[in-house]
Short mmCIF file of C-alpha atoms in Angstrom, two decimals:
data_model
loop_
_atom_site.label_atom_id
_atom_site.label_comp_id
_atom_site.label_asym_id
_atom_site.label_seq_id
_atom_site.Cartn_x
_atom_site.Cartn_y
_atom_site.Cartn_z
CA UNK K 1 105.35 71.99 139.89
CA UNK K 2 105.58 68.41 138.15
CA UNK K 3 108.10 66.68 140.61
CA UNK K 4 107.68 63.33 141.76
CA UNK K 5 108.82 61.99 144.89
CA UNK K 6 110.66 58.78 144.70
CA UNK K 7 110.85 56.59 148.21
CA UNK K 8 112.97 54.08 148.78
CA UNK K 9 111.68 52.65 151.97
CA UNK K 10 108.55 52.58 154.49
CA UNK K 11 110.24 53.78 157.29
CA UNK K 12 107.94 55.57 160.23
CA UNK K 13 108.64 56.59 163.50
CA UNK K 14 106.60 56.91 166.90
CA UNK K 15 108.01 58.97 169.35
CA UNK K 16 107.49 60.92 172.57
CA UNK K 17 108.91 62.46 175.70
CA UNK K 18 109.97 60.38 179.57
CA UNK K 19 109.68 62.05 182.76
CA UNK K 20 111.74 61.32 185.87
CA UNK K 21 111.81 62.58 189.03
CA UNK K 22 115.26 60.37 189.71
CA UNK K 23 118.53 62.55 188.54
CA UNK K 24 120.00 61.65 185.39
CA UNK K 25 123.02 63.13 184.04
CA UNK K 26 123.86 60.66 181.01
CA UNK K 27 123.99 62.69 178.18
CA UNK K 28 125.11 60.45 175.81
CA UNK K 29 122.52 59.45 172.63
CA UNK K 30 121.22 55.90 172.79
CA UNK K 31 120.70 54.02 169.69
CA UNK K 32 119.65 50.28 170.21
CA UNK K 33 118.14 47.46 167.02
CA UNK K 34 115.99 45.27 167.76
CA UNK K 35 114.43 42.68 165.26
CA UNK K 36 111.86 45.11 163.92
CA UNK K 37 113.78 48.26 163.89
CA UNK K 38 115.78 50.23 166.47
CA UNK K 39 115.32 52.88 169.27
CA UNK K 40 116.74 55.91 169.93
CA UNK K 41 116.28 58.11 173.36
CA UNK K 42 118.18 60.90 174.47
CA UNK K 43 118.48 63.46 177.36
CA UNK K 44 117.07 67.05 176.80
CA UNK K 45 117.99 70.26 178.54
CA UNK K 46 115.02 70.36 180.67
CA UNK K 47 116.03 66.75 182.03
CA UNK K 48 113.35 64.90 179.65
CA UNK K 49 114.23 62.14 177.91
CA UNK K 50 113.20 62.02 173.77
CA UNK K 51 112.10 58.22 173.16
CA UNK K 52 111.38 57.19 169.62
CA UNK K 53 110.69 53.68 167.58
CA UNK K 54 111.55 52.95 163.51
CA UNK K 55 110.16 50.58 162.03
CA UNK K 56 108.65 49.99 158.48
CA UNK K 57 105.02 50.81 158.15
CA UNK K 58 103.82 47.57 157.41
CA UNK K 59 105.17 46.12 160.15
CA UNK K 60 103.75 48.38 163.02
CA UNK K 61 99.95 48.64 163.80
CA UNK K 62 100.14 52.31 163.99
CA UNK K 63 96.77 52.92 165.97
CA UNK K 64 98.19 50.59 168.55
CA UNK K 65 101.74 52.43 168.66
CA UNK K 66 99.85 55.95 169.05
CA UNK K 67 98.18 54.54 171.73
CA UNK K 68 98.66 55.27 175.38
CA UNK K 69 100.34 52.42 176.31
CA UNK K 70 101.57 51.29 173.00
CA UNK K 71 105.10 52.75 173.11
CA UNK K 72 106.12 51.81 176.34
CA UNK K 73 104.75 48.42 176.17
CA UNK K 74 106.65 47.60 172.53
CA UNK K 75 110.22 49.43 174.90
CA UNK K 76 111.33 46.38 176.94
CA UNK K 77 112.27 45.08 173.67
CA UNK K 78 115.09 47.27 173.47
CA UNK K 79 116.48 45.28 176.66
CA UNK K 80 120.07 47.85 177.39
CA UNK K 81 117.71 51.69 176.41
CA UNK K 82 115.00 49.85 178.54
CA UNK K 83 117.00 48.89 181.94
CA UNK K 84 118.67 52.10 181.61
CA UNK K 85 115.09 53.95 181.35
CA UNK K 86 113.64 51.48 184.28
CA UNK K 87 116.40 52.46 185.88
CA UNK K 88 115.36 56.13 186.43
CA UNK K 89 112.11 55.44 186.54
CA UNK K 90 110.91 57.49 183.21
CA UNK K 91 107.50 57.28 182.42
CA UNK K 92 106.24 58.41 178.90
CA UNK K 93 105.01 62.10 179.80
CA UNK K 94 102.39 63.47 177.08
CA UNK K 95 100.88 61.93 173.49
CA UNK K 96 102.62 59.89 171.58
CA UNK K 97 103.18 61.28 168.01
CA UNK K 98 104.55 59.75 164.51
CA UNK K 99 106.30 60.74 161.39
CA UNK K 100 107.56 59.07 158.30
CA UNK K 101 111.36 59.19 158.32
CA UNK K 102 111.90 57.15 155.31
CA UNK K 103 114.82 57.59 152.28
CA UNK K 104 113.18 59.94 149.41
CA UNK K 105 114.39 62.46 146.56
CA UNK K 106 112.59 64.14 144.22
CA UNK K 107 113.28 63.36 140.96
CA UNK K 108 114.43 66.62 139.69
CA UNK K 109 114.63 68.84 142.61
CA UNK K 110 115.01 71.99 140.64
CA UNK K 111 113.10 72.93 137.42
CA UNK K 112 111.87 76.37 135.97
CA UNK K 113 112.28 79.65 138.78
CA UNK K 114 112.38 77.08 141.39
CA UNK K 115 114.07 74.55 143.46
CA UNK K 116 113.96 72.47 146.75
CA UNK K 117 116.16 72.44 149.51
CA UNK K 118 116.35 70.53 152.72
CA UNK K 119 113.81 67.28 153.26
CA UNK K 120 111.67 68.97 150.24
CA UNK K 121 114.53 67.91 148.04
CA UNK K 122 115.78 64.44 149.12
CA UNK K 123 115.26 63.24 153.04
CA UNK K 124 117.55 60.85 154.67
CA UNK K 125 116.89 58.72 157.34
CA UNK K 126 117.38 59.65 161.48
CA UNK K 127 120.04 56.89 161.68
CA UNK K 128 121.90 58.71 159.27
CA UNK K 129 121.87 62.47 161.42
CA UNK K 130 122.14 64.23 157.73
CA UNK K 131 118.23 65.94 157.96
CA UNK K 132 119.90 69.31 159.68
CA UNK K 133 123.11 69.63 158.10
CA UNK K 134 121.38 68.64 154.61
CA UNK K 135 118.81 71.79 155.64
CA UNK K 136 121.60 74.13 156.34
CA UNK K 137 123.67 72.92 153.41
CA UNK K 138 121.17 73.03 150.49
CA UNK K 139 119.79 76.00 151.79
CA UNK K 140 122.88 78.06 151.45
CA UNK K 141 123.44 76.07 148.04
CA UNK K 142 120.20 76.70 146.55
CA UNK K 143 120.19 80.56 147.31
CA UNK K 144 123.52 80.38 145.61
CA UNK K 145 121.89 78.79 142.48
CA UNK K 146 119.07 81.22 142.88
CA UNK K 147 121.56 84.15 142.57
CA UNK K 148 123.74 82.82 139.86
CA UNK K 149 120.62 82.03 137.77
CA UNK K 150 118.90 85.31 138.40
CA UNK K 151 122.43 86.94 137.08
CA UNK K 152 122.37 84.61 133.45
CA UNK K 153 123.47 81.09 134.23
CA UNK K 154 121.77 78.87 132.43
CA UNK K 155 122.79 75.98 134.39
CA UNK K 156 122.80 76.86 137.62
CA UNK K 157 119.63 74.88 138.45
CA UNK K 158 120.50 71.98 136.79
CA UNK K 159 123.48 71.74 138.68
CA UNK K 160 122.23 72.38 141.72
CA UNK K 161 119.25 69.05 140.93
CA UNK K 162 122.46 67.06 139.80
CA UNK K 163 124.34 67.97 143.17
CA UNK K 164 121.53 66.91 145.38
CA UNK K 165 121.04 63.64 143.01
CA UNK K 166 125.04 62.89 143.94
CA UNK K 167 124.27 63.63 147.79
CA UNK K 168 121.25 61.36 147.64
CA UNK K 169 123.47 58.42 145.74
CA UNK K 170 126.15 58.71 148.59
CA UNK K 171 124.44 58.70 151.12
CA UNK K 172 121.99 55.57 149.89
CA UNK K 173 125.65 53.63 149.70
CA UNK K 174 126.67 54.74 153.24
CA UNK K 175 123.05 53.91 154.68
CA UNK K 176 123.34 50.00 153.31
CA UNK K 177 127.26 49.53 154.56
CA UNK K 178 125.91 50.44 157.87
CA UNK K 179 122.58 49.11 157.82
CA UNK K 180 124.65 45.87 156.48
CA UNK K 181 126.76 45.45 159.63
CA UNK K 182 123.46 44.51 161.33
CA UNK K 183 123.61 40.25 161.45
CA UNK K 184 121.56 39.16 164.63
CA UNK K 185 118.41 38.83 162.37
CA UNK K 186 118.77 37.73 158.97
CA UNK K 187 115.48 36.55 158.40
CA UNK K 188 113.65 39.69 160.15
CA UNK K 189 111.75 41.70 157.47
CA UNK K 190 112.96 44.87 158.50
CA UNK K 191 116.74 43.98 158.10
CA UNK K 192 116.59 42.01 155.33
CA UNK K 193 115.17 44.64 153.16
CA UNK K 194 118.09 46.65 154.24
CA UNK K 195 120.60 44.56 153.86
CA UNK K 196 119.34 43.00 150.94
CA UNK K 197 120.06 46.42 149.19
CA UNK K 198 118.01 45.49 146.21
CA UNK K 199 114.74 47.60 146.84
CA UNK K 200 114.24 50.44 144.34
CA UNK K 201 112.61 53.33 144.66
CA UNK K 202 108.78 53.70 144.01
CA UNK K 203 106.94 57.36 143.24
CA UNK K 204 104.65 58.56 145.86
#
């Protein structure tokens, strides 16, 4: 339909699911940097644990990280996630899988009888926990520009493509304040992009 995606970062993920036979009842969500990214596990309902790396794509060897052992051998990094993991005695249980989870927007996200909603029209990053309540929220916002197009607004498109361009801007500002609080390694690639805040975004 003529969009463009615009990205303004390289950030993957690999992730997969721990098995224990030891109880664990910590239900908390576990979010741990390290100098080439961060980790993030937590408990599910059937007593699995979710354990995923970000990183930057050119700073992971992605065939070894899909591996068998790749995962778990790059986890002892994260020294706290990992002694509470050892702890347990999890064990990666099944393959390991990845996805890109990097910053993007189209640039117009609506256009003639259509629009984007959700990570179609701008995706956030996992740190962030926007991706569901962005889903839910343009959803219902885009069927309401839908309607009030369909009944003679002219606009109603538009303004729904400037609205997600605002949500997009805000949340890019919130990402580097937090990202920024990050100091242990100024010289790591993966942080100093972030915190450098300069990068700008490059079309798909």
């Amino acid at each position: 339909l003529g969009a463009r995606r615009l990205r303004f970062d390289r950030s993957i993920a690999f992730h997969g699911l721990m098995a224990s036979d030891a109880p664990d009842q910590d239900g908390r969500t576990f979010v741990e940097a390290v100098a080439e990214g961060w980790w993030y596990s937590v408990l599910l309902p059937n007593r699995q644990r979710v354990l995923a790396f970000f990183s930057d794509a050119d700073l992971v060897d992605p065939a070894t990280m899909l591996s068998p052992t790749g995962l778990w051998e790059a986890f002892p990094r994260a020294s706290h996630l990992f002694a509470l993991c050892d702890r347990h005695g999890y064990r990666l249980a099944g393959r390991i899988q990845g996805a890109d989870t990097g910053s993007s927007i189209l640039d117009n996200p609506a256009g003639d009888r259509w629009l984007a909603v959700g990570d179609a029209a701008s995706a956030f990053d996992p740190l962030s926990s926007k991706g569901i309540a962005n889903a839910l929220y343009t959803g219902i916002k885009g069927a309401e520009a839908v309607l009030a197009a369909r009944t003679g607004d002219a606009t109603a498109l538009s303004r729904y493509a400037e609205h997600i361009r605002e949500i997009h801007r805000v949340y890019r500002g919130h990402l580097a304040a937090f990202d920024g609080m990050e100091r242990r390694w100024p010289d790591a690639p993966f942080w100093r992009r972030r915190q450098s805040n300069s990068h700008a975004a490059a079309e798909a």
